Amino acid sequence: MSDTPAHVRLDGHALTLVFACARDGAARLIHAGAKLPAGEDLAALDTAGARGRHENQPDVPPVAGLLPEAKHGLMTSPALVLRRDGARLTTDLRLARWEATHEALTLTLRDEAAQIEAVLHWQIGAGDVVRCHTVLTNHGTAPLEIEQLASLALPVPARFTECTSYAGRWASELHEHRRTIAPDGLHRESRGGKPGFDGGNWLLLHGPGQEVLGAHLAWSGDFITRLECDSAGAGDGTALLQLAASWQPGEIMLAPGASRAAPPALFAIADHRSVLAQAFHAHLRDDVLPARKDWGPRKVHLNSWEALGFDLSEDKLIALAEDAARLGIERFVLDDGWFGGRRNDQTSLGDWFVSPDVFPNGLAPLIARVQAFGMDFGLWVEPEMVSPDSDLYRQHPDWCLRAPGQERRTMRGQLALDMARTEVRTYLFERLDALLRDHAIAYLKWDHNRTLFPAGAGQTEGFYALLDALRAAHPQVEIESCSSGGGRIDYGVLSRVHRVWPSDNNDAIERLRIIPAWSQFLPLEVLGSHVGPSPNPITGRRLAMDFRAKVAMFGHMGVEADPARMTDKERATLAAHIALYKQWRGVLHSGALWRLDHPDAGVTGMMVTHGDTALALAAQTGFSPVFDAAPVRLVGLDPQARYRVTLPEPWPARARHYLAHPDAWRDGLTLSGTALMTQGVALPLTHPETAWIIALEKIA
Ligand code: GLA
């Protein structure tokens, strides 16, 4: 039996975690939330939360601990499932020792009979985001199969009674679904070898008032998200949240003496959704993104995809680049179609050689012109894929991912390469390395356009290994992770890249939902945000340039349309917004992001505060039932400070006439933070496609 528990507290800026650690027993999490005063009696806290045994429990009530096992009558799904010699291994891990610092705890659990050890690390990182990971070691003499090893098994404090999970599809990612945490809980599992479009590896739990807990598995492969109520049979409604990588049967074998780490899982608790977003952003900026502090300003992109598609030639691209430069574009990205025989999406993936048909002189002349126009050059690649119609496939038909004996079914006409194979990674490294060495390429758009069947952790780990090797060889190259839009977005890939492509859907009305949805976890500087063509190729919707450009400013701005097909007025409007973005990107990409509430469901508002400045967007997507929309109330300001408030031009053509005092908004009004946050500013937001930018500067 275990001793009286010792109590350990970890403190962040506004967060305290308290653990009760029983040697030879389990570690329990007894407090997760607001920072406790120094000197809090932790044993008393434990006693205050303790429950007596109820009638229908084992005589010794089971303790779920932080790595629940199938033992002692615990009813929850186990966080650890192992096999040895083909049979399920019954385990009984006991806490052997623990080490704590102010913000980190390492728990070592051992089962001498099963000859295994599990080490759990819990660490409060930047933004008070808690990062957890688990390492399992096989101390036995026979191999050990890990069927499942949860990265996080979080006993959810009972005050969290609702959850928001996500659903989505290609071009319509990350729809929120909020509901009560029901007794049957929640189970999500991906099977396509990547997180997918529906954000199943992100979750929000809602507590009293606006309190919210956000959780995420930092893993670019398949996941399991499980929320089970009353998991310990304690009858108190407590839910247990488990986040785990989903592994294939027989895939994860530990040789005697070997260890395996599960990918990290993260969670954070805040008293408001905007504050939770800021916590995740701080964490990503400080602890996850590669060398974030050294990043320069996020350059304005022009991407060739929605301008030219596969209709590429050196002349057309140079003309596009010239038009781009006139708009103020800083990076020209050549999308799909530049390699091998790739004249449509059914061929040539794997043949990563510049196509002599399209570029008889190679890429060098185009890149030289792009640079002469004052831009740097980016290139699209989709390294993990192979087209059956490709030289690579003809040479190495066995290099693709396949189920032995089964037909090789394609998706978008392509197969996936088996990234677990060294020779595959070596080939891809050589090709990509040569491209980067031979050309002045500042940026790669790294795509992944199919689900994987079969899938497996080896695929994700092979992808990571290739990406890591290329980044080590070319540390100056920026990389974007794209997977038909937002099919592979997670903190695992974001520890290796500089931005993600949130959706193939550039329709500004759709983006007004998609960008705020991703920004719950990702800051604006990593969210590619492009002005698309009108009509939009996916939705067919026509939208005014003023609206498209204002919406695209709130992200990493770019253009994915052909300026030659715009009117002079549209080009001028776009150029003006690109200039505005350049002026404000320092704020947008370092500040604190806030959601603005508005009584009209058609109005989306976002705002970024940074030092003495702030920039807000208020955009109407519907047709308001009232003539005079409610004022936009700002947030995150210093109530006592006074701000100069302006509405930067250009203004939306349809709405500008309704502005009562245009000169006052041009010159600037001086208002207190309190007035701006209580009364707000009355803007004409009656018509669809109306967006306003509000700029604020604190007056010394
Ligand atoms: C995917 C990407 C697009 C584009 C095309 C090119 O669909 O998401 O942005 O790059 O591939 O084939």
mmCIF file of C-alpha atoms in Angstrom, residues 304-305 307-317 320 332-339 342-343 357-359:
data_model
loop_
_atom_site.group_PDB
_atom_site.id
_atom_site.type_symbol
_atom_site.label_atom_id
_atom_site.label_comp_id
_atom_site.label_asym_id
_atom_site.label_seq_id
_atom_site.Cartn_x
_atom_site.Cartn_y
_atom_site.Cartn_z
ATOM 1 C CA SER A 304 0.527 31.473 -58.886
ATOM 2 C CA TRP A 305 -2.115 28.774 -58.241
ATOM 3 C CA ALA A 307 -3.835 33.055 -61.089
ATOM 4 C CA LEU A 308 -2.449 30.550 -63.624
ATOM 5 C CA GLY A 309 -3.124 27.022 -62.371
ATOM 6 C CA PHE A 310 -1.190 24.614 -64.629
ATOM 7 C CA ASP A 311 -1.047 27.111 -67.491
ATOM 8 C CA LEU A 312 2.599 27.991 -66.872
ATOM 9 C CA SER A 313 5.354 29.441 -69.020
ATOM 10 C CA GLU A 314 8.366 31.585 -68.282
ATOM 11 C CA ASP A 315 6.763 34.572 -70.010
ATOM 12 C CA LYS A 316 3.441 34.264 -68.211
ATOM 13 C CA LEU A 317 5.165 33.916 -64.870
ATOM 14 C CA LEU A 320 2.599 37.824 -63.299
ATOM 15 C CA PHE A 332 6.549 35.292 -55.582
ATOM 16 C CA VAL A 333 5.522 31.664 -55.073
ATOM 17 C CA LEU A 334 5.466 29.298 -58.027
ATOM 18 C CA ASP A 335 2.833 26.693 -57.213
ATOM 19 C CA ASP A 336 2.137 23.312 -58.808
ATOM 20 C CA GLY A 337 3.097 22.491 -62.423
ATOM 21 C CA TRP A 338 6.793 23.429 -62.696
ATOM 22 C CA PHE A 339 8.356 19.928 -62.659
ATOM 23 C CA ARG A 342 3.181 17.906 -64.580
ATOM 24 C CA ARG A 343 0.688 19.654 -66.868
ATOM 25 C CA ASP A 357 8.966 21.955 -71.546
ATOM 26 C CA VAL A 358 7.863 24.825 -69.345
ATOM 27 C CA PHE A 359 11.288 26.228 -68.510
#
